[in-house]
Short mmCIF file of C-alpha atoms in Angstrom, two decimals:
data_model
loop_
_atom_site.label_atom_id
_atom_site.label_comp_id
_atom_site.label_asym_id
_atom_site.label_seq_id
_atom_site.Cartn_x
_atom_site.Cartn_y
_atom_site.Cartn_z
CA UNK A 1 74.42 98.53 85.61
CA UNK A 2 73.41 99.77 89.30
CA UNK A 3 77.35 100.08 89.92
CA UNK A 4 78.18 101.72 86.75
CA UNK A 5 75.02 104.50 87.55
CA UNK A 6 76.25 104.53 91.20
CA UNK A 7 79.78 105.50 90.04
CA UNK A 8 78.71 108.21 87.41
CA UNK A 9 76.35 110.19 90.26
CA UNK A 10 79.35 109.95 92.57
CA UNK A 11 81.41 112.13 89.56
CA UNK A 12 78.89 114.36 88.93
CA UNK A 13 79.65 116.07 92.24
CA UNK A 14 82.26 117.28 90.88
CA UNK A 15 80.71 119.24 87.84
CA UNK A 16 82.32 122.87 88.12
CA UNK A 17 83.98 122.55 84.34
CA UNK A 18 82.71 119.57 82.01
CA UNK A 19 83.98 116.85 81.59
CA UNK A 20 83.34 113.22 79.87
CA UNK A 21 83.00 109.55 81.70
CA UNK A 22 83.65 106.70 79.14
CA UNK A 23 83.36 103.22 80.54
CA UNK A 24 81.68 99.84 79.32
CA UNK A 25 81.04 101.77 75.67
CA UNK A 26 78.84 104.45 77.06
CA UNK A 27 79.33 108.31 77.55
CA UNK A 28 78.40 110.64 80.33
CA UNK A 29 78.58 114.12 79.94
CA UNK A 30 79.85 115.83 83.79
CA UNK A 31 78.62 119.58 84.00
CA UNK A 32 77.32 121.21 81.14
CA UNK A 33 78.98 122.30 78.08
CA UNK A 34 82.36 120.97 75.73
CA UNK A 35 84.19 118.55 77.68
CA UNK A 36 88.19 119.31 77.90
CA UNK A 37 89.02 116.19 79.38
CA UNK A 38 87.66 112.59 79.35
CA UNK A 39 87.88 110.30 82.12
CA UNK A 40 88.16 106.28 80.86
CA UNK A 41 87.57 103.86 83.47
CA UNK A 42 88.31 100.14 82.59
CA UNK A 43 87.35 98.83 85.83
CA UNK A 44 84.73 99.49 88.10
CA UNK A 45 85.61 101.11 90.94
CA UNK A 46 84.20 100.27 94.35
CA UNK A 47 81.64 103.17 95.92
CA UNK A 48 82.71 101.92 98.98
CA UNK A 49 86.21 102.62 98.38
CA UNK A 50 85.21 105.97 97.01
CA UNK A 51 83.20 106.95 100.17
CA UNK A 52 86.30 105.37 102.58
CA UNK A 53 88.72 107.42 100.35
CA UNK A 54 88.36 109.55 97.41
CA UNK A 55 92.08 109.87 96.72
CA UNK A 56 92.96 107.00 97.59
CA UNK A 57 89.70 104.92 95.47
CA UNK A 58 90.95 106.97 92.09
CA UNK A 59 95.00 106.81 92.69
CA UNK A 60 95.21 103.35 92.56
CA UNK A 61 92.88 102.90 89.78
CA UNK A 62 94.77 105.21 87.89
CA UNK A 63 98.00 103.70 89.32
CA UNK A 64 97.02 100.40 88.03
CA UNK A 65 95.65 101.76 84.44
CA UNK A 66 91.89 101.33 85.40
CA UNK A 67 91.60 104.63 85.09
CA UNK A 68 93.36 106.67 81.87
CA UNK A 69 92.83 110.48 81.64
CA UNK A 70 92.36 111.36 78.10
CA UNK A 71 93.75 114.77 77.62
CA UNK A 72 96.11 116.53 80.26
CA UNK A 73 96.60 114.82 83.57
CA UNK A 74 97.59 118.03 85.42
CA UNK A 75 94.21 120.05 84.12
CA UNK A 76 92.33 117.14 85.03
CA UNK A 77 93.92 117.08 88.40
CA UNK A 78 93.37 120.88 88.74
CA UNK A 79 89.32 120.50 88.06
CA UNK A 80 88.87 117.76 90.82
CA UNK A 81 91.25 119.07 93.25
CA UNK A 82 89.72 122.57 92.70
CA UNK A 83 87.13 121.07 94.37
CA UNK A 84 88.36 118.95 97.11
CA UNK A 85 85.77 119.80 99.43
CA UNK A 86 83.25 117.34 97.95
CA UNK A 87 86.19 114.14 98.48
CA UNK A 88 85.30 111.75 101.33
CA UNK A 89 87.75 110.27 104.06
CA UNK A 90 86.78 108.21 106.98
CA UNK A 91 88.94 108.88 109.20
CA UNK A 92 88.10 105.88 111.56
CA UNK A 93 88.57 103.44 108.55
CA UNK A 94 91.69 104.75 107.81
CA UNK A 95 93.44 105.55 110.91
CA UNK A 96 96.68 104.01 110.99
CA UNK A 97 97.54 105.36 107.52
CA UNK A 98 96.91 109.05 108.38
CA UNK A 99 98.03 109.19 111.80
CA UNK A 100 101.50 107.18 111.82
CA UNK A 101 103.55 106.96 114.76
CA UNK A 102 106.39 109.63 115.43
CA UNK A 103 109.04 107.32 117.07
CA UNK A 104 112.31 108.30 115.77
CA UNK A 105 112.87 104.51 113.97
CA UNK A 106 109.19 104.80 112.36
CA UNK A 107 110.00 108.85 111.26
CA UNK A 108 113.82 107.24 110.08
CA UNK A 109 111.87 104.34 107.64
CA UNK A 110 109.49 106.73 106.50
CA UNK A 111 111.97 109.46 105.61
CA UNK A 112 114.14 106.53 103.70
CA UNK A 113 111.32 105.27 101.91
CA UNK A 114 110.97 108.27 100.01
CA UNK A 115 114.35 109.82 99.49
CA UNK A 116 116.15 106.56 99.43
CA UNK A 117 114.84 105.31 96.11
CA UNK A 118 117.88 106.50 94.13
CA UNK A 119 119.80 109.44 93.50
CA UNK A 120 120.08 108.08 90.01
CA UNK A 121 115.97 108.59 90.10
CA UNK A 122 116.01 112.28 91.51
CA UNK A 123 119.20 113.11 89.11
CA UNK A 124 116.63 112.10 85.90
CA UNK A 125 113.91 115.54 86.57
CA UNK A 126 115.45 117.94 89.05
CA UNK A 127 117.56 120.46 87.84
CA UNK A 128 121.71 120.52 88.14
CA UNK A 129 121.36 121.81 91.94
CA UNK A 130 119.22 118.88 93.01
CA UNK A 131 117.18 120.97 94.77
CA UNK A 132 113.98 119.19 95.90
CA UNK A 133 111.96 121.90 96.94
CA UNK A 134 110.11 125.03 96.17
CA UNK A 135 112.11 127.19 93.21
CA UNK A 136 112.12 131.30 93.27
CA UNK A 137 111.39 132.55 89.74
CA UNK A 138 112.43 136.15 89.99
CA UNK A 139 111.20 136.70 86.30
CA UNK A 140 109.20 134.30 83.73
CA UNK A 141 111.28 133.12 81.78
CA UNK A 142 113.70 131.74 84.58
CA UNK A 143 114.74 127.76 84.26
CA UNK A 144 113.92 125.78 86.93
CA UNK A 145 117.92 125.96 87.41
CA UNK A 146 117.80 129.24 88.11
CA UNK A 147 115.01 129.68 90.23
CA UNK A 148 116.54 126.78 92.14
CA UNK A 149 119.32 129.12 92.71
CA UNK A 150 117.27 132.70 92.99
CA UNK A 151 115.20 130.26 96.51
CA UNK A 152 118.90 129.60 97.59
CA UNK A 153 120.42 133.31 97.22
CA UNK A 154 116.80 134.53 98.43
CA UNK A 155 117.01 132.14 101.99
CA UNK A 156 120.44 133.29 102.74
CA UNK A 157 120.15 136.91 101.77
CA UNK A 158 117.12 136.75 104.47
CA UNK A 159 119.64 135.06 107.06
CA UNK A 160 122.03 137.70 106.58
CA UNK A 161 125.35 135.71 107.22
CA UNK A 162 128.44 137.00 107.99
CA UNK A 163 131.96 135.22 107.72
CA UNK A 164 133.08 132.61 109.84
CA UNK A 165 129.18 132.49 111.50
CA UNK A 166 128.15 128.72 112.16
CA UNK A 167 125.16 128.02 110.28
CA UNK A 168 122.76 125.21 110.95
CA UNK A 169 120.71 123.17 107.76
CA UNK A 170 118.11 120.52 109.26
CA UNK A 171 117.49 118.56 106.26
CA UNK A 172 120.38 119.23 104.23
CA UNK A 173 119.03 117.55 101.33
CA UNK A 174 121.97 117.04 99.12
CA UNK A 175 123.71 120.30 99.92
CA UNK A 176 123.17 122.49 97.62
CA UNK A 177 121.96 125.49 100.24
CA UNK A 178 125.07 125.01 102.61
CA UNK A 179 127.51 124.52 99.78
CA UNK A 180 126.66 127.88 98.15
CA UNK A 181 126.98 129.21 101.68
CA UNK A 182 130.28 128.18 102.25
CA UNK A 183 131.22 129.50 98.64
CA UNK A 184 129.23 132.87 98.84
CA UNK A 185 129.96 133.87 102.80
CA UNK A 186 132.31 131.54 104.16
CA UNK A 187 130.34 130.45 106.61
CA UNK A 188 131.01 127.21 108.83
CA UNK A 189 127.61 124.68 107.77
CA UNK A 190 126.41 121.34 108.81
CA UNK A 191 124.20 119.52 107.57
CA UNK A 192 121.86 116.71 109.31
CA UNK A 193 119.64 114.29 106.90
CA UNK A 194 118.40 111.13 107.81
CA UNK A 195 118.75 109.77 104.25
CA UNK A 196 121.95 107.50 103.62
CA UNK A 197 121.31 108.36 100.18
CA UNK A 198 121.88 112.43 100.33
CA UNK A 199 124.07 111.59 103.13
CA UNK A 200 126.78 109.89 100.47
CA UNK A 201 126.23 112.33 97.92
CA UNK A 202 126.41 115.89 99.94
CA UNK A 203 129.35 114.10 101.57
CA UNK A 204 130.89 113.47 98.04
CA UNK A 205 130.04 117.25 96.55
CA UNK A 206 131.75 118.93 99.84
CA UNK A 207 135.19 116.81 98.59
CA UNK A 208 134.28 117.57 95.08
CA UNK A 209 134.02 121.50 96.13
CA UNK A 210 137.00 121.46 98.67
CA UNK A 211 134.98 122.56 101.11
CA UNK A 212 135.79 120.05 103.68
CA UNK A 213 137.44 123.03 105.99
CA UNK A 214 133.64 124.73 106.27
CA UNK A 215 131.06 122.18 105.59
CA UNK A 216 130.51 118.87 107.17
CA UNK A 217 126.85 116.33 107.23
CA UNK A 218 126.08 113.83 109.57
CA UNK A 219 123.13 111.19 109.22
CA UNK A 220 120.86 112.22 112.28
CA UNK A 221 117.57 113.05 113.56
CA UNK A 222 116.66 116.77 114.73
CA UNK A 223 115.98 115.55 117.97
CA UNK A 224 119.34 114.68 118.83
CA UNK A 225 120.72 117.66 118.04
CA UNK A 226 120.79 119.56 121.79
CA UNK A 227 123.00 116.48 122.65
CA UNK A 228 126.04 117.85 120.55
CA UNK A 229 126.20 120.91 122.47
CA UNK A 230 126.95 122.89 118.97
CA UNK A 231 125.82 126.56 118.87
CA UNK A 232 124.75 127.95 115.85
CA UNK A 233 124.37 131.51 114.62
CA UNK A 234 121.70 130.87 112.07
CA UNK A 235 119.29 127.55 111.34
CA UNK A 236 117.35 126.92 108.21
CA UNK A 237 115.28 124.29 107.80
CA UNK A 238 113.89 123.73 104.16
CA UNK A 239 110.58 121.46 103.59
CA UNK A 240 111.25 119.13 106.85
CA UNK A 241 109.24 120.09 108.91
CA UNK A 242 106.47 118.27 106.91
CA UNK A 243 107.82 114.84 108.00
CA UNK A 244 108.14 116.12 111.72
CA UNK A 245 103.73 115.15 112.55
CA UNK A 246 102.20 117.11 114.49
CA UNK A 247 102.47 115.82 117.80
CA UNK A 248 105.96 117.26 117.71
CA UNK A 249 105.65 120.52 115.99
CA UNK A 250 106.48 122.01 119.60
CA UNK A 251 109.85 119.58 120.18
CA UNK A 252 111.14 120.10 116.51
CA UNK A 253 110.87 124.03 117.77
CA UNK A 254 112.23 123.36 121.08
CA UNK A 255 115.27 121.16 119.69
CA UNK A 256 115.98 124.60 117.18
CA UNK A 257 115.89 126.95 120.10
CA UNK A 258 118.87 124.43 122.32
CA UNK A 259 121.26 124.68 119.44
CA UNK A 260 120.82 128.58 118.39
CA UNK A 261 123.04 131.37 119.99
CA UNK A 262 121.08 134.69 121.35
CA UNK A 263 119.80 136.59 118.96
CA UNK A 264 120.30 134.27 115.85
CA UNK A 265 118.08 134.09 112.88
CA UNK A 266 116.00 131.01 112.25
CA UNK A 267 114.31 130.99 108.57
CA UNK A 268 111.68 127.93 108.44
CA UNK A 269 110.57 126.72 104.59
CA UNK A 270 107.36 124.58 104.84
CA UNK A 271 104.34 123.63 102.78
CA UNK A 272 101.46 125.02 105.03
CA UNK A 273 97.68 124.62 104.90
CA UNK A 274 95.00 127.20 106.20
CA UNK A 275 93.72 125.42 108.68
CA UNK A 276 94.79 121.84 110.55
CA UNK A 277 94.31 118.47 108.86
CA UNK A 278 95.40 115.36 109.03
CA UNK A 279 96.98 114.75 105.12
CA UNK A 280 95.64 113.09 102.05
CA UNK A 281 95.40 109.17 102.67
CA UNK A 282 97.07 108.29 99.19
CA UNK A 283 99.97 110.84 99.65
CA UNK A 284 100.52 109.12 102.90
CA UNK A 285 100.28 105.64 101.54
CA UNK A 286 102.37 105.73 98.50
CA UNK A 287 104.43 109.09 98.11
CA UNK A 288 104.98 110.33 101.88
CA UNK A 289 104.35 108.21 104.56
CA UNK A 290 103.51 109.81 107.60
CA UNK A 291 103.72 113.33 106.04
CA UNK A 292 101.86 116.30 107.91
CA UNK A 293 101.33 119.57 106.67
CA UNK A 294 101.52 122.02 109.58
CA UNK A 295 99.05 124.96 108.98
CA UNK A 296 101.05 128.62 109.34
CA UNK A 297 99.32 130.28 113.16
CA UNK A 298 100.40 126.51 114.55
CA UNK A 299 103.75 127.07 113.94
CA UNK A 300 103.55 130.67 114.50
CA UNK A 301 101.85 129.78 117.63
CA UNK A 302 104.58 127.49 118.49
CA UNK A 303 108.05 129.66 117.43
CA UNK A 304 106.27 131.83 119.82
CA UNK A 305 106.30 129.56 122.72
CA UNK A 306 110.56 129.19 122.41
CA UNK A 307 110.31 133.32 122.42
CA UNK A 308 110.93 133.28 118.45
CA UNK A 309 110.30 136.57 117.20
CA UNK A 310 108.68 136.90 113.68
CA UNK A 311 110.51 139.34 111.34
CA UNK A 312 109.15 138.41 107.90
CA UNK A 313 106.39 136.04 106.22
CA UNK A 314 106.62 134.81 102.62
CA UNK A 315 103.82 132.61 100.66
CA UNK A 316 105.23 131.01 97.50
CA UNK A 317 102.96 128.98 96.89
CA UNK A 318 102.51 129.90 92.77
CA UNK A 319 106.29 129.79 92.64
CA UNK A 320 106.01 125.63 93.86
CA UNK A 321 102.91 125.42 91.56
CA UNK A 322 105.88 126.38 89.07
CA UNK A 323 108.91 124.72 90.46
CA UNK A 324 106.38 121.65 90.18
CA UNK A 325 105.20 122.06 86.80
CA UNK A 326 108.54 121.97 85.42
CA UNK A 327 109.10 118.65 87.21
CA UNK A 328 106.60 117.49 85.89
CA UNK A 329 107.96 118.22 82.41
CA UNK A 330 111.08 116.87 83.33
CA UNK A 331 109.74 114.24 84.45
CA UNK A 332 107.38 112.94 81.51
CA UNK A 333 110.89 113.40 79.08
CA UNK A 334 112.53 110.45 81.11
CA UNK A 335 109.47 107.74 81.62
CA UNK A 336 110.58 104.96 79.43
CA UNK A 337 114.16 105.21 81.78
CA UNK A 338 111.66 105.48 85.39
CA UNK A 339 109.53 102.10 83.97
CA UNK A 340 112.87 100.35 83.63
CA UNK A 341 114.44 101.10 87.62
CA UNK A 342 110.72 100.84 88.91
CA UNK A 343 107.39 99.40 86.69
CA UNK A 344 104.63 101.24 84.88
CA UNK A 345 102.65 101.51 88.48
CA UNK A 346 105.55 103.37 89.47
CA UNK A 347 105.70 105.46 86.94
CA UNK A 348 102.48 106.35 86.36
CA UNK A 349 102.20 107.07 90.59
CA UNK A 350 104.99 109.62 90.52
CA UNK A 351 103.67 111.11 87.45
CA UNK A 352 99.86 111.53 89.54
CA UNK A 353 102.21 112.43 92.57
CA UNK A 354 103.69 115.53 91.11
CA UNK A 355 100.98 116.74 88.67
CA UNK A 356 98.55 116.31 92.00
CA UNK A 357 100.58 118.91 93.66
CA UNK A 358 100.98 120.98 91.05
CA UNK A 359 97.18 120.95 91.16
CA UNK A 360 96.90 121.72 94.91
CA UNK A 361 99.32 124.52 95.28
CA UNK A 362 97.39 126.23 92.08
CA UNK A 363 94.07 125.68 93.92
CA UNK A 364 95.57 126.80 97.47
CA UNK A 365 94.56 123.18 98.90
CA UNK A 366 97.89 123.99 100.74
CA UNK A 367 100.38 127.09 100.43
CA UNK A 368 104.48 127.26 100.68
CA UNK A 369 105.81 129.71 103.49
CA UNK A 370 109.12 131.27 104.71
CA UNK A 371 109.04 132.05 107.84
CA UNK A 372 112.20 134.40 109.59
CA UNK A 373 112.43 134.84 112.77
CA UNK A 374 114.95 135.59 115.65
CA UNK A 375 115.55 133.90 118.78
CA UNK A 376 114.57 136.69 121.19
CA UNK A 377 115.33 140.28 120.29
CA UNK A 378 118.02 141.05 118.20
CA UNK A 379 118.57 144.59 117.88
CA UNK A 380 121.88 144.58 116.24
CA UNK A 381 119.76 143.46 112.53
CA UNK A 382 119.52 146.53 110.15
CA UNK A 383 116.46 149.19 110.95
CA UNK A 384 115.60 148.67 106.89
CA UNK A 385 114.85 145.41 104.47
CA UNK A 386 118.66 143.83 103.83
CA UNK A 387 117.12 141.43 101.26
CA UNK A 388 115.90 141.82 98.07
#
């Protein structure tokens, strides 16, 4: 009974909107007025876990079905992650979790372990392009496929490419960015990734495009890169930065600056946080291990120090609470087929993983940015906006 009291006055810190408690037949009303969603816990969970990690204490119970949200999962998510203040994190208790070592073998199995669970997996809930990262909806009622292609058009409209120009993609992903590059301007593009997985399928799209003449991907790490002694005109980089840590913001930067020519345009895609922390414990345990989220004057601070010049800053950050959404929905369609290549943890983890961020970039826990930029002056660009 002292546990089960101890546990409700933990939840009613978070009492913004109200909601209900159900456990052990009894009902606690969190916050004043009509409930909209219903929290059911089946198994005590630990204060002690809940003080050492908040997110990490109520992931795995709901992760392991001790915890069932009655109603929707994502609004649920929204009303606790709205107020993400009030979580606790020992640091100390939970060190080697959150700050993970940035050797290039640890950085190369934590990589793997997320984007090496299947492409048969990602095929199942992201749209035709397999794009895994922050859609562009120009208008409302855009599909996710086309505001997977609107973010493509949009990042190389901003790099301004011209024919035959050599054009640099620092995880590639499985190609979809360099391949309509190659279509659209002709452009020469490779492609590094340190997954074998989007390795062997961006390797099998170029032959299924003909486009082995302009595009070509290598497995690799971004720190090799200055070793090649390729020159590149323009360099994107689209949501990798985030597995770079932060201890090597400044090399990831440096490495860019070694392989770009004079002049050329870099255009850097990252999830970004206001100020700098060091991650969510259960998104490093489970769903990105290692993961950092860089906050936007670092890495402004940084391009600076490699005499990047800053010509344009974009927040999406409603367009991923979007592009996520409709994962999500995806996502939920294709379940039963998830429980059968993983288990029900599985599935219910990835299904917490993406409505979680959903829930974050609506509450501006952490933000999406484009960042374009030139390496020194480049005075040769167009006086007026060349993008749309």
């Amino acid at each position: 009974m002292l546990e089960e009291n101890v546990l409700v006055s933990f939840l009613r810190k978070f009492d913004e909107q109200p909601f209900l408690v159900k456990m052990n037949g009894k009902e606690y009303l969190i916050g004043e007025g009509k409930p909209t969603f219903t929290v059911k816990i089946h198994k005590m969970i630990p204060i002690k876990d809940l003080v050492t990690s908040t997110s990490l204490a109520l992931g795995e119970a709901y992760m392991d079905g001790n915890l069932e949200i009655e109603g929707n999962l994502y609004e649920a998510l929204n009303h606790f992650l709205g107020q993400m203040d009030k979580f606790s994190t020992d640091q100390k208790a939970l060190k080697k979790l959150i700050f993970s070592s940035p050797a290039k073998k640890n950085q190369e199995k934590e990589v793997r372990s997320h984007y090496d669970i299947g492409n048969d997996f990602y095929k199942l809930w992201l749209d035709e392009t397999l794009s895994y990262s922050c859609g562009y909806f120009r208008r409302e009622d855009d599909t996710l496929y086309q505001a997977q292609v609107n973010k493509v058009d949009h990042i190389l409209e901003k790099l301004y490419l011209k024919e035959g120009m050599n054009l640099l993609d620092i995880g590639c992903g499985w190609g979809f960015l360099l391949i309509e590059a190659a279509k659209k301007y002709q452009v020469h593009g490779t492609g590094i990734t340190l997954s074998e997985e989007q390795y062997r399928e961006f390797r099998h799209r170029i032959q299924e495009e003909g486009l082995e003449d302009l595009l070509s991907v290598e497995v690799m790490d971004y720190r090799d890169l200055p070793k090649t002694g390729k020159k590149f005109d323009r360099v994107v980089s689209v949501g990798m930065v985030e597995h770079v840590g932060r201890d090597n913001y400044q090399l990831f930067l440096d490495c860019v600056n070694q392989v770009m020519e004079p002049g050329g345009l870099f255009l850097l895609h990252f999830i970004s946080a206001l100020k700098e922390h060091p991650g969510d414990p259960w998104i490093k345990k489970y769903i990105f291990p290692g993961g950092m989220i860089p906050s936007l004057r670092e890495m402004l601070s940084d391009m600076a120090e490699d005499n990047f010049h800053t010509l344009d800053i974009e927040n999406l950050r409603l367009h991923y609470n979007k592009t996520l959404l409709c994962w999500e929905e995806n996502y939920k369609k294709h379940i039963p087929e998830v429980r059968k290549m993983f288990d029900d943890r599985f599935a219910r983890m990835w299904d917490l993983y993406l409505s979680s961020c959903a829930a974050t970039f609506r509450n501006g826990v952490i933000d999406l940015h484009q960042i374009l930029a030139t390496k020194g002056i480049n005075n040769q660009l167009p006086a007026v906006r060349w993008y749309s």
